[in-house]
Amino acid sequence: MPDKKHNTTETTVVVVPDGNTRQPRHPQESAAIDKDDVNFDYPEGGLEAWQQVAAGFLAQAMSWGFPTTFGIYQLYYTTTMNLPNAQVSWIGSIQTFCTYALCVVAGRLSDAGYHKTTLLVGSVLAVLGAFMTSLATEFWQILLAQGICQGIGLGLIFMPTIAVMSSYFCQRRALAISIAASGAAVGSIIFPAIVQYLVPQIGFPWASRCATFVMLLLVVVMNAIFRPRAVSPVAETVPMPWIDWSAFTEVPFLLMLVAAFALHMGLFYVASYVNAYAVSILGFDAQQAVVLLLVMNAASGPSRLVFGFVADRWCGPFNGLIFSVVMMSVMIYAWIGVVTSAQIYAYVVFFGTVLGLVMAGFASALAALSTDPAKVGVRFGMTLSLLSFATLAGPPIAGALIDRAAGSYLGAQIYGGTVLILAAAIMVCCRVSITGFRLCAKI
């Protein structure tokens, strides 16, 4: 008679290189990557491995933390330089677009072995763009420095650290990536705070330069501790393409790509408009509105760490991501009921917590779909480059809905919550394509 406990044990699904699934040979085997399948040894820890997590932490702090200062820059450009809002918004959109679009180049260069060179070039461009921004006095100068130069640099910084971290960790990969992802939350607090609170003391140009000096210090440390390793025996003999076309033959990857596009259509909606909502609807001043953004970013930090621990230990990164996206959709719908100052402060705390879960979960889940660590960089790059169009279009669509409704946010709030529900539904389809209808499968 079979053991009842054995029958109720949680099922762990292993994705193998041909895209199919099989039952693991050992209960502790990874849900995402089988070491025997890729014939590669992962340190899973040690000083050098955790140094790469630290390098990833710093890269995230700059790539996704520094751009959060743009709301402060935008206020300066429109009030002091008298530039139109519509014109200024293109600077931030192009910066984000360049950061995402350059990921395919950075991913390919990383998989080809040029991790350190790519990181160094990105560091130089990011710092150069930030310094030139503090000197710019015309729109075209700001667009070139902050929008294009800095955007390209930040895109080149992000990918090499993700690819190298994936070569050091397998069983603990979600935890490692989540720790690194928390750097975005720290950067999102430090850089806006530096600029916001130094402007009254030393003026905007020098406040911007002080933030850039901090960035310079971080890139020096990041490049000093960055230590790539060969990610696969195959990668040493077989040149990797700029685009991994085989990924488009894998149903799970295709579904994840569509889901990620829908996710990024609404992912930055709250971060882009919560300040404007507080000012126009709740009567906040500019200083109070910036505090909302800082509180949201601070709340997202701890949840990024929690996601990695929970995903590695219990549910798997993909299951955790689906749950987090559903929660974010609920939070955007809940925004409709926020009508007081106390409610908006509570709201940004809860939303920031969920945002941290989604940001950490997306990176971990995408890495889990790559069975060969040599392809992590190029697949990340492909995905983020395609998502650049979603990040470019998502916030303006929400803005157009707000303008069309004469300043009412209801239509945009419904739009944001709905696209995230759609993303979660497609992610469920992706999970089913890998695990079948097993509810307890860890992936």
CSV table of C-alpha atoms in Angstrom, one decimal:
chain,number,residue,atom,x,y,z
A,1,MET,CA,0.0,0.0,0.0
A,2,PRO,CA,1.6,3.3,-1.0
A,3,ASP,CA,2.6,5.8,1.7
A,4,LYS,CA,0.0,8.6,2.0
A,5,LYS,CA,2.7,11.1,2.9
A,6,HIS,CA,4.6,10.3,-0.3
A,7,ASN,CA,1.5,11.0,-2.4
A,8,THR,CA,0.9,14.4,-0.9
A,9,THR,CA,4.5,15.6,-1.2
A,10,GLU,CA,4.9,18.8,-3.2
A,11,THR,CA,5.8,18.1,-6.8
A,12,THR,CA,8.9,19.8,-8.2
A,13,VAL,CA,9.1,20.2,-11.9
A,14,VAL,CA,12.5,20.4,-13.7
A,15,VAL,CA,12.8,22.2,-17.0
A,16,VAL,CA,15.2,20.4,-19.3
A,17,PRO,CA,16.9,21.9,-22.4
A,18,ASP,CA,14.4,20.5,-24.9
A,19,GLY,CA,11.7,22.5,-23.2
A,20,ASN,CA,9.9,19.5,-21.8
A,21,THR,CA,9.5,18.5,-18.1
A,22,ARG,CA,10.4,15.5,-16.0
A,23,GLN,CA,10.3,14.5,-12.4
A,24,PRO,CA,13.4,15.3,-10.4
A,25,ARG,CA,15.9,12.6,-9.3
A,26,HIS,CA,16.2,14.1,-5.8
A,27,PRO,CA,13.7,16.1,-3.7
A,28,GLN,CA,16.2,19.0,-3.4
A,29,GLU,CA,16.8,19.3,-7.1
A,30,SER,CA,16.3,22.7,-8.6
A,31,ALA,CA,12.9,23.5,-10.0
A,32,ALA,CA,14.3,25.6,-12.8
A,33,ILE,CA,17.7,24.3,-13.8
A,34,ASP,CA,19.2,20.8,-13.5
A,35,LYS,CA,23.0,20.9,-13.1
A,36,ASP,CA,23.4,17.6,-14.9
A,37,ASP,CA,21.6,18.9,-17.9
A,38,VAL,CA,23.9,21.9,-18.4
A,39,ASN,CA,27.0,20.1,-17.1
A,40,PHE,CA,28.2,23.1,-15.1
A,41,ASP,CA,29.4,23.6,-11.5
A,42,TYR,CA,27.8,26.3,-9.5
A,43,PRO,CA,29.7,27.6,-6.4
A,44,GLU,CA,26.4,28.5,-4.6
A,45,GLY,CA,28.3,30.8,-2.3
A,46,GLY,CA,31.7,31.9,-1.1
A,47,LEU,CA,33.3,35.4,-1.0
A,48,GLU,CA,33.7,35.8,-4.8
A,49,ALA,CA,30.1,34.6,-5.5
A,50,TRP,CA,28.6,37.1,-3.0
A,51,GLN,CA,30.8,39.8,-4.4
A,52,GLN,CA,29.0,39.4,-7.7
A,53,VAL,CA,25.7,39.8,-5.8
A,54,ALA,CA,27.1,43.0,-4.3
A,55,ALA,CA,28.1,44.2,-7.8
A,56,GLY,CA,24.6,43.4,-9.0
A,57,PHE,CA,23.2,45.4,-6.1
A,58,LEU,CA,25.2,48.4,-7.1
A,59,ALA,CA,24.3,48.0,-10.8
A,60,GLN,CA,20.6,47.9,-9.9
A,61,ALA,CA,21.0,50.9,-7.6
A,62,MET,CA,22.2,52.9,-10.6
A,63,SER,CA,20.3,51.4,-13.5
A,64,TRP,CA,16.9,51.5,-11.8
A,65,GLY,CA,17.6,53.8,-8.9
A,66,PHE,CA,19.1,56.9,-10.5
A,67,PRO,CA,16.4,57.3,-13.1
A,68,THR,CA,13.8,57.8,-10.3
A,69,THR,CA,15.3,61.3,-9.8
A,70,PHE,CA,13.8,62.3,-13.1
A,71,GLY,CA,10.6,63.6,-11.4
A,72,ILE,CA,12.8,66.2,-9.6
A,73,TYR,CA,14.6,67.0,-12.8
A,74,GLN,CA,11.3,67.4,-14.7
A,75,LEU,CA,10.1,69.9,-12.1
A,76,TYR,CA,13.3,71.9,-12.5
A,77,TYR,CA,13.1,71.8,-16.3
A,78,THR,CA,9.5,73.0,-16.4
A,79,THR,CA,9.6,75.7,-13.7
A,80,THR,CA,13.1,77.1,-13.9
A,81,MET,CA,14.0,76.4,-17.6
A,82,ASN,CA,10.4,77.0,-18.7
A,83,LEU,CA,10.3,73.9,-20.9
A,84,PRO,CA,6.9,72.4,-21.9
A,85,ASN,CA,5.8,69.3,-19.9
A,86,ALA,CA,5.2,67.3,-23.1
A,87,GLN,CA,8.7,68.1,-24.3
A,88,VAL,CA,10.4,67.2,-21.0
A,89,SER,CA,8.5,63.9,-20.7
A,90,TRP,CA,10.4,62.6,-23.8
A,91,ILE,CA,13.7,62.9,-21.9
A,92,GLY,CA,12.6,60.4,-19.3
A,93,SER,CA,10.8,58.1,-21.8
A,94,ILE,CA,13.9,58.0,-24.1
A,95,GLN,CA,16.2,57.3,-21.2
A,96,THR,CA,14.1,54.3,-20.1
A,97,PHE,CA,13.7,53.2,-23.7
A,98,CYS,CA,17.5,53.3,-24.2
A,99,THR,CA,18.1,51.4,-20.9
A,100,TYR,CA,15.9,48.6,-21.9
A,101,ALA,CA,16.8,48.6,-25.6
A,102,LEU,CA,20.5,48.3,-25.0
A,103,CYS,CA,20.0,45.2,-22.9
A,104,VAL,CA,20.1,43.0,-26.0
A,105,VAL,CA,23.5,44.4,-27.0
A,106,ALA,CA,24.8,44.1,-23.4
A,107,GLY,CA,23.4,40.6,-23.1
A,108,ARG,CA,25.0,39.4,-26.3
A,109,LEU,CA,28.4,41.0,-25.3
A,110,SER,CA,28.2,39.4,-21.9
A,111,ASP,CA,27.5,35.9,-23.3
A,112,ALA,CA,30.4,36.4,-25.7
A,113,GLY,CA,32.7,36.9,-22.7
A,114,TYR,CA,32.9,40.7,-22.7
A,115,HIS,CA,31.4,41.2,-19.3
A,116,LYS,CA,34.0,43.5,-17.8
A,117,THR,CA,34.4,45.6,-21.0
A,118,THR,CA,30.6,46.1,-21.3
A,119,LEU,CA,30.3,47.0,-17.6
A,120,LEU,CA,33.2,49.5,-17.9
A,121,VAL,CA,31.9,51.2,-21.0
A,122,GLY,CA,28.4,51.4,-19.5
A,123,SER,CA,29.9,52.9,-16.3
A,124,VAL,CA,31.8,55.6,-18.2
A,125,LEU,CA,28.7,56.6,-20.3
A,126,ALA,CA,26.4,56.7,-17.3
A,127,VAL,CA,28.7,59.0,-15.3
A,128,LEU,CA,29.5,61.1,-18.3
A,129,GLY,CA,25.8,61.6,-19.2
A,130,ALA,CA,25.0,62.5,-15.6
A,131,PHE,CA,27.9,65.1,-15.4
A,132,MET,CA,26.9,66.6,-18.8
A,133,THR,CA,23.3,66.9,-17.6
A,134,SER,CA,24.4,69.2,-14.8
A,135,LEU,CA,26.0,71.5,-17.4
A,136,ALA,CA,23.2,71.5,-20.0
A,137,THR,CA,21.2,74.6,-20.6
A,138,GLU,CA,19.2,73.7,-23.7
A,139,PHE,CA,16.7,71.0,-24.4
A,140,TRP,CA,18.7,69.2,-27.0
A,141,GLN,CA,21.7,69.1,-24.6
A,142,ILE,CA,19.6,67.5,-21.9
A,143,LEU,CA,18.1,65.0,-24.3
A,144,LEU,CA,21.6,63.9,-25.5
A,145,ALA,CA,23.2,63.8,-22.1
A,146,GLN,CA,20.4,62.5,-19.8
A,147,GLY,CA,18.1,60.8,-22.3
A,148,ILE,CA,20.5,59.1,-24.7
A,149,CYS,CA,24.0,59.0,-23.2
A,150,GLN,CA,23.0,58.1,-19.6
A,151,GLY,CA,20.2,55.8,-20.9
A,152,ILE,CA,22.7,53.8,-23.0
A,153,GLY,CA,25.2,53.6,-20.1
A,154,LEU,CA,22.6,52.4,-17.6
A,155,GLY,CA,21.5,49.7,-20.1
A,156,LEU,CA,25.0,48.4,-20.5
A,157,ILE,CA,25.5,48.3,-16.7
A,158,PHE,CA,22.5,46.1,-15.9
A,159,MET,CA,23.0,43.0,-18.0
A,160,PRO,CA,26.5,41.8,-17.3
A,161,THR,CA,25.9,41.5,-13.5
A,162,ILE,CA,22.7,39.5,-14.0
A,163,ALA,CA,24.5,37.1,-16.4
A,164,VAL,CA,27.5,36.6,-14.1
A,165,MET,CA,25.3,36.1,-11.0
A,166,SER,CA,23.5,33.3,-12.8
A,167,SER,CA,26.8,31.5,-13.4
A,168,TYR,CA,27.5,31.5,-9.6
A,169,PHE,CA,24.1,30.4,-8.3
A,170,CYS,CA,21.6,27.7,-9.2
A,171,GLN,CA,19.7,26.4,-6.2
A,172,ARG,CA,20.0,29.9,-4.5
A,173,ARG,CA,19.6,32.0,-7.7
A,174,ALA,CA,16.3,33.5,-6.8
A,175,LEU,CA,17.7,34.7,-3.5
A,176,ALA,CA,20.9,36.1,-5.1
A,177,ILE,CA,19.0,38.0,-7.8
A,178,SER,CA,16.4,39.3,-5.2
A,179,ILE,CA,19.2,40.6,-3.0
A,180,ALA,CA,20.7,42.4,-6.0
A,181,ALA,CA,17.3,43.7,-7.0
A,182,SER,CA,16.9,45.4,-3.7
A,183,GLY,CA,19.7,47.7,-4.8
A,184,ALA,CA,17.1,49.4,-7.0
A,185,ALA,CA,15.1,50.3,-3.9
A,186,VAL,CA,18.1,51.7,-2.1
A,187,GLY,CA,19.2,53.7,-5.2
A,188,SER,CA,15.6,55.0,-5.5
A,189,ILE,CA,15.9,56.5,-2.1
A,190,ILE,CA,19.4,57.8,-2.1
A,191,PHE,CA,19.6,59.6,-5.4
A,192,PRO,CA,16.3,61.5,-5.3
A,193,ALA,CA,17.0,62.4,-1.6
A,194,ILE,CA,20.4,63.8,-2.5
A,195,VAL,CA,19.0,66.0,-5.4
A,196,GLN,CA,15.8,67.0,-3.6
A,197,TYR,CA,17.4,68.1,-0.3
A,198,LEU,CA,20.6,69.7,-1.7
A,199,VAL,CA,18.8,71.9,-4.3
A,200,PRO,CA,17.8,74.6,-1.7
A,201,GLN,CA,21.3,74.5,-0.2
A,202,ILE,CA,23.7,74.6,-3.2
A,203,GLY,CA,21.4,75.0,-6.3
A,204,PHE,CA,20.3,72.5,-8.8
A,205,PRO,CA,23.5,72.1,-10.9
A,206,TRP,CA,25.7,71.2,-7.9
A,207,ALA,CA,23.0,69.0,-6.4
A,208,SER,CA,23.0,67.1,-9.6
A,209,ARG,CA,26.8,66.8,-9.6
A,210,CYS,CA,26.8,65.6,-6.0
A,211,ALA,CA,24.5,62.7,-7.0
A,212,THR,CA,26.8,62.0,-9.9
A,213,PHE,CA,29.8,61.9,-7.5
A,214,VAL,CA,28.0,59.2,-5.5
A,215,MET,CA,27.4,57.3,-8.8
A,216,LEU,CA,31.1,57.6,-9.6
A,217,LEU,CA,32.0,56.0,-6.3
A,218,LEU,CA,29.6,53.2,-6.8
A,219,VAL,CA,30.8,52.4,-10.3
A,220,VAL,CA,34.4,52.3,-9.1
A,221,VAL,CA,33.5,49.8,-6.4
A,222,MET,CA,31.3,47.8,-8.7
A,223,ASN,CA,34.0,47.3,-11.4
A,224,ALA,CA,36.6,46.5,-8.8
A,225,ILE,CA,34.7,43.5,-7.3
A,226,PHE,CA,33.2,42.2,-10.6
A,227,ARG,CA,34.6,38.8,-11.4
A,228,PRO,CA,33.1,37.0,-14.4
A,229,ARG,CA,33.6,33.2,-15.0
A,230,ALA,CA,33.0,31.0,-18.0
A,231,VAL,CA,29.3,30.2,-17.8
A,232,SER,CA,29.2,27.1,-19.9
A,233,PRO,CA,31.6,24.7,-21.6
A,234,VAL,CA,29.5,25.1,-24.7
A,235,ALA,CA,30.0,28.9,-24.6
A,236,GLU,CA,33.7,28.5,-24.9
A,237,THR,CA,33.5,26.7,-28.3
A,238,VAL,CA,30.2,27.8,-29.9
A,239,PRO,CA,29.7,31.5,-30.6
A,240,MET,CA,26.4,32.8,-29.3
A,241,PRO,CA,24.1,34.8,-31.7
A,242,TRP,CA,22.9,38.3,-31.0
A,243,ILE,CA,19.4,36.8,-30.8
A,244,ASP,CA,18.7,33.3,-29.5
A,245,TRP,CA,16.1,32.3,-32.2
A,246,SER,CA,15.6,28.9,-30.5
A,247,ALA,CA,13.9,30.8,-27.7
A,248,PHE,CA,11.0,31.6,-30.0
A,249,THR,CA,10.3,27.9,-30.5
A,250,GLU,CA,9.7,27.4,-26.8
A,251,VAL,CA,6.1,27.9,-25.9
A,252,PRO,CA,6.9,28.9,-22.2
A,253,PHE,CA,9.3,31.6,-23.3
A,254,LEU,CA,6.8,33.0,-25.9
A,255,LEU,CA,4.0,33.1,-23.3
A,256,MET,CA,6.3,34.7,-20.8
A,257,LEU,CA,7.3,37.3,-23.3
A,258,VAL,CA,3.7,38.3,-24.0
A,259,ALA,CA,2.9,38.3,-20.3
A,260,ALA,CA,6.0,40.5,-19.6
A,261,PHE,CA,4.9,43.0,-22.3
A,262,ALA,CA,1.5,43.3,-20.7
A,263,LEU,CA,3.0,43.6,-17.3
A,264,HIS,CA,5.3,46.5,-18.4
A,265,MET,CA,2.4,48.3,-20.0
A,266,GLY,CA,1.1,49.0,-16.5
A,267,LEU,CA,4.2,48.4,-14.2
A,268,PHE,CA,5.3,52.0,-14.0
A,269,TYR,CA,1.9,53.6,-14.0
A,270,VAL,CA,1.7,54.3,-10.3
A,271,ALA,CA,5.3,55.4,-10.0
A,272,SER,CA,4.8,57.8,-12.9
A,273,TYR,CA,1.5,59.4,-11.7
A,274,VAL,CA,1.1,59.0,-8.0
A,275,ASN,CA,2.9,62.4,-7.4
A,276,ALA,CA,0.8,64.2,-10.0
A,277,TYR,CA,-2.3,62.6,-8.4
A,278,ALA,CA,-1.3,63.8,-4.9
A,279,VAL,CA,-0.8,67.3,-6.2
A,280,SER,CA,-3.8,67.7,-8.5
A,281,ILE,CA,-6.4,65.7,-6.5
A,282,LEU,CA,-5.3,65.7,-2.9
A,283,GLY,CA,-3.6,69.2,-2.8
A,284,PHE,CA,0.0,68.1,-2.0
A,285,ASP,CA,2.8,70.5,-2.7
A,286,ALA,CA,5.9,69.4,-4.7
A,287,GLN,CA,8.0,68.6,-1.6
A,288,GLN,CA,5.3,66.3,-0.1
A,289,ALA,CA,4.8,64.6,-3.5
A,290,VAL,CA,8.5,63.6,-3.6
A,291,VAL,CA,8.2,62.1,-0.1
A,292,LEU,CA,5.5,59.8,-1.4
A,293,LEU,CA,8.0,58.5,-4.0
A,294,LEU,CA,10.7,58.0,-1.4
A,295,VAL,CA,8.3,56.1,0.9
A,296,MET,CA,7.2,53.8,-2.0
A,297,ASN,CA,10.8,53.0,-2.9
A,298,ALA,CA,11.8,52.4,0.7
A,299,ALA,CA,8.8,49.9,1.1
A,300,SER,CA,9.9,48.0,-2.0
A,301,GLY,CA,13.4,47.1,-0.6
A,302,PRO,CA,12.5,44.5,2.1
A,303,SER,CA,10.0,42.7,0.0
A,304,ARG,CA,12.6,42.1,-2.7
A,305,LEU,CA,14.6,40.1,-0.2
A,306,VAL,CA,11.6,38.3,1.1
A,307,PHE,CA,10.7,37.2,-2.4
A,308,GLY,CA,14.0,35.5,-3.0
A,309,PHE,CA,13.9,33.6,0.4
A,310,VAL,CA,10.3,32.4,-0.1
A,311,ALA,CA,10.8,31.5,-3.8
A,312,ASP,CA,13.9,29.4,-3.1
A,313,ARG,CA,12.5,27.7,-0.1
A,314,TRP,CA,8.9,27.1,-0.9
A,315,CYS,CA,7.0,28.2,-4.0
A,316,GLY,CA,9.5,28.8,-6.8
A,317,PRO,CA,10.1,32.2,-8.5
A,318,PHE,CA,7.4,31.7,-11.2
A,319,ASN,CA,4.6,30.9,-8.8
A,320,GLY,CA,5.7,33.8,-6.6
A,321,LEU,CA,5.6,36.2,-9.6
A,322,ILE,CA,2.1,35.2,-10.6
A,323,PHE,CA,0.8,35.9,-7.1
A,324,SER,CA,2.7,39.2,-6.9
A,325,VAL,CA,1.3,40.4,-10.3
A,326,VAL,CA,-2.3,39.6,-9.2
A,327,MET,CA,-1.7,41.5,-5.9
A,328,MET,CA,-0.3,44.5,-7.9
A,329,SER,CA,-3.4,44.5,-10.1
A,330,VAL,CA,-5.6,44.6,-6.9
A,331,MET,CA,-3.5,47.5,-5.6
A,332,ILE,CA,-4.0,49.6,-8.7
A,333,TYR,CA,-7.8,49.0,-8.6
A,334,ALA,CA,-7.7,49.9,-4.9
A,335,TRP,CA,-6.1,53.3,-5.9
A,336,ILE,CA,-9.6,54.3,-7.0
A,337,GLY,CA,-10.7,54.5,-3.4
A,338,VAL,CA,-7.8,56.7,-2.2
A,339,VAL,CA,-9.2,60.1,-1.4
A,340,THR,CA,-7.3,61.5,1.6
A,341,SER,CA,-3.7,62.3,2.6
A,342,ALA,CA,-3.5,59.5,5.2
A,343,GLN,CA,-4.8,57.0,2.6
A,344,ILE,CA,-2.3,57.9,0.0
A,345,TYR,CA,0.6,57.4,2.5
A,346,ALA,CA,-0.7,54.0,3.5
A,347,TYR,CA,-1.3,53.2,-0.2
A,348,VAL,CA,2.3,53.9,-1.3
A,349,VAL,CA,3.6,51.7,1.5
A,350,PHE,CA,1.5,48.7,0.4
A,351,PHE,CA,2.0,49.3,-3.3
A,352,GLY,CA,5.8,49.7,-2.8
A,353,THR,CA,5.8,46.3,-1.0
A,354,VAL,CA,4.0,44.6,-3.9
A,355,LEU,CA,6.2,46.4,-6.5
A,356,GLY,CA,9.3,45.0,-4.8
A,357,LEU,CA,7.9,41.5,-5.1
A,358,VAL,CA,7.1,41.9,-8.8
A,359,MET,CA,10.5,43.4,-9.7
A,360,ALA,CA,12.4,40.7,-7.8
A,361,GLY,CA,10.1,38.0,-9.1
A,362,PHE,CA,10.3,39.0,-12.8
A,363,ALA,CA,14.1,38.7,-12.9
A,364,SER,CA,14.1,35.4,-11.0
A,365,ALA,CA,11.4,33.9,-13.1
A,366,LEU,CA,12.9,34.9,-16.4
A,367,ALA,CA,16.3,33.4,-15.3
A,368,ALA,CA,14.5,30.2,-14.4
A,369,LEU,CA,13.2,29.8,-17.9
A,370,SER,CA,16.8,29.6,-19.3
A,371,THR,CA,18.1,26.1,-18.9
A,372,ASP,CA,21.6,26.9,-20.1
A,373,PRO,CA,23.4,29.6,-18.1
A,374,ALA,CA,25.3,30.6,-21.2
A,375,LYS,CA,22.0,31.9,-22.7
A,376,VAL,CA,20.8,33.9,-19.7
A,377,GLY,CA,22.4,37.1,-20.8
A,378,VAL,CA,21.2,37.0,-24.4
A,379,ARG,CA,17.6,36.0,-23.4
A,380,PHE,CA,17.4,38.7,-20.7
A,381,GLY,CA,18.6,41.2,-23.3
A,382,MET,CA,16.1,40.1,-25.9
A,383,THR,CA,13.3,40.3,-23.5
A,384,LEU,CA,14.1,43.7,-22.0
A,385,SER,CA,14.8,45.1,-25.5
A,386,LEU,CA,11.3,44.1,-26.6
A,387,LEU,CA,9.9,45.4,-23.3
A,388,SER,CA,11.4,48.8,-24.0
A,389,PHE,CA,8.5,49.5,-26.3
A,390,ALA,CA,6.0,48.7,-23.5
A,391,THR,CA,7.8,51.1,-21.1
A,392,LEU,CA,7.8,53.8,-23.8
A,393,ALA,CA,4.1,53.4,-24.5
A,394,GLY,CA,2.6,52.5,-21.2
A,395,PRO,CA,2.8,55.7,-19.2
A,396,PRO,CA,1.8,58.0,-22.1
A,397,ILE,CA,-1.3,55.9,-22.7
A,398,ALA,CA,-2.3,56.4,-19.1
A,399,GLY,CA,-1.5,60.1,-19.4
A,400,ALA,CA,-3.7,60.3,-22.5
A,401,LEU,CA,-6.6,58.7,-20.6
A,402,ILE,CA,-6.2,61.2,-17.8
A,403,ASP,CA,-6.1,64.2,-20.2
A,404,ARG,CA,-9.1,62.9,-22.1
A,405,ALA,CA,-11.1,62.5,-18.9
A,406,ALA,CA,-10.3,66.2,-18.0
A,407,GLY,CA,-7.9,65.2,-15.1
A,408,SER,CA,-9.9,62.2,-13.8
A,409,TYR,CA,-7.7,59.2,-13.0
A,410,LEU,CA,-10.5,56.6,-13.0
A,411,GLY,CA,-10.0,55.4,-16.6
A,412,ALA,CA,-6.2,55.2,-16.2
A,413,GLN,CA,-6.6,53.3,-12.9
A,414,ILE,CA,-8.9,50.8,-14.6
A,415,TYR,CA,-6.5,50.5,-17.5
A,416,GLY,CA,-3.5,49.8,-15.2
A,417,GLY,CA,-5.2,47.1,-13.2
A,418,THR,CA,-6.7,45.4,-16.2
A,419,VAL,CA,-3.4,45.0,-18.1
A,420,LEU,CA,-1.8,43.5,-15.0
A,421,ILE,CA,-4.7,41.0,-14.7
A,422,LEU,CA,-4.1,40.1,-18.4
A,423,ALA,CA,-0.4,39.6,-17.6
A,424,ALA,CA,-1.1,37.3,-14.7
A,425,ALA,CA,-3.6,35.2,-16.8
A,426,ILE,CA,-0.9,34.7,-19.5
A,427,MET,CA,1.6,33.8,-16.9
A,428,VAL,CA,-0.7,31.1,-15.6
A,429,CYS,CA,-0.9,29.7,-19.2
A,430,CYS,CA,2.9,29.7,-19.3
A,431,ARG,CA,3.0,27.8,-16.0
A,432,VAL,CA,0.5,25.2,-17.3
A,433,SER,CA,2.6,24.8,-20.5
A,434,ILE,CA,5.5,23.7,-18.3
A,435,THR,CA,3.9,21.8,-15.4
A,436,GLY,CA,0.5,20.9,-16.6
A,437,PHE,CA,-2.3,21.4,-14.2
A,438,ARG,CA,-0.4,20.3,-11.1
A,439,LEU,CA,-1.3,22.9,-8.5
A,440,CYS,CA,1.6,22.1,-6.1
A,441,ALA,CA,4.4,22.1,-8.7
A,442,LYS,CA,7.3,24.3,-7.6
A,443,ILE,CA,8.7,26.4,-10.4
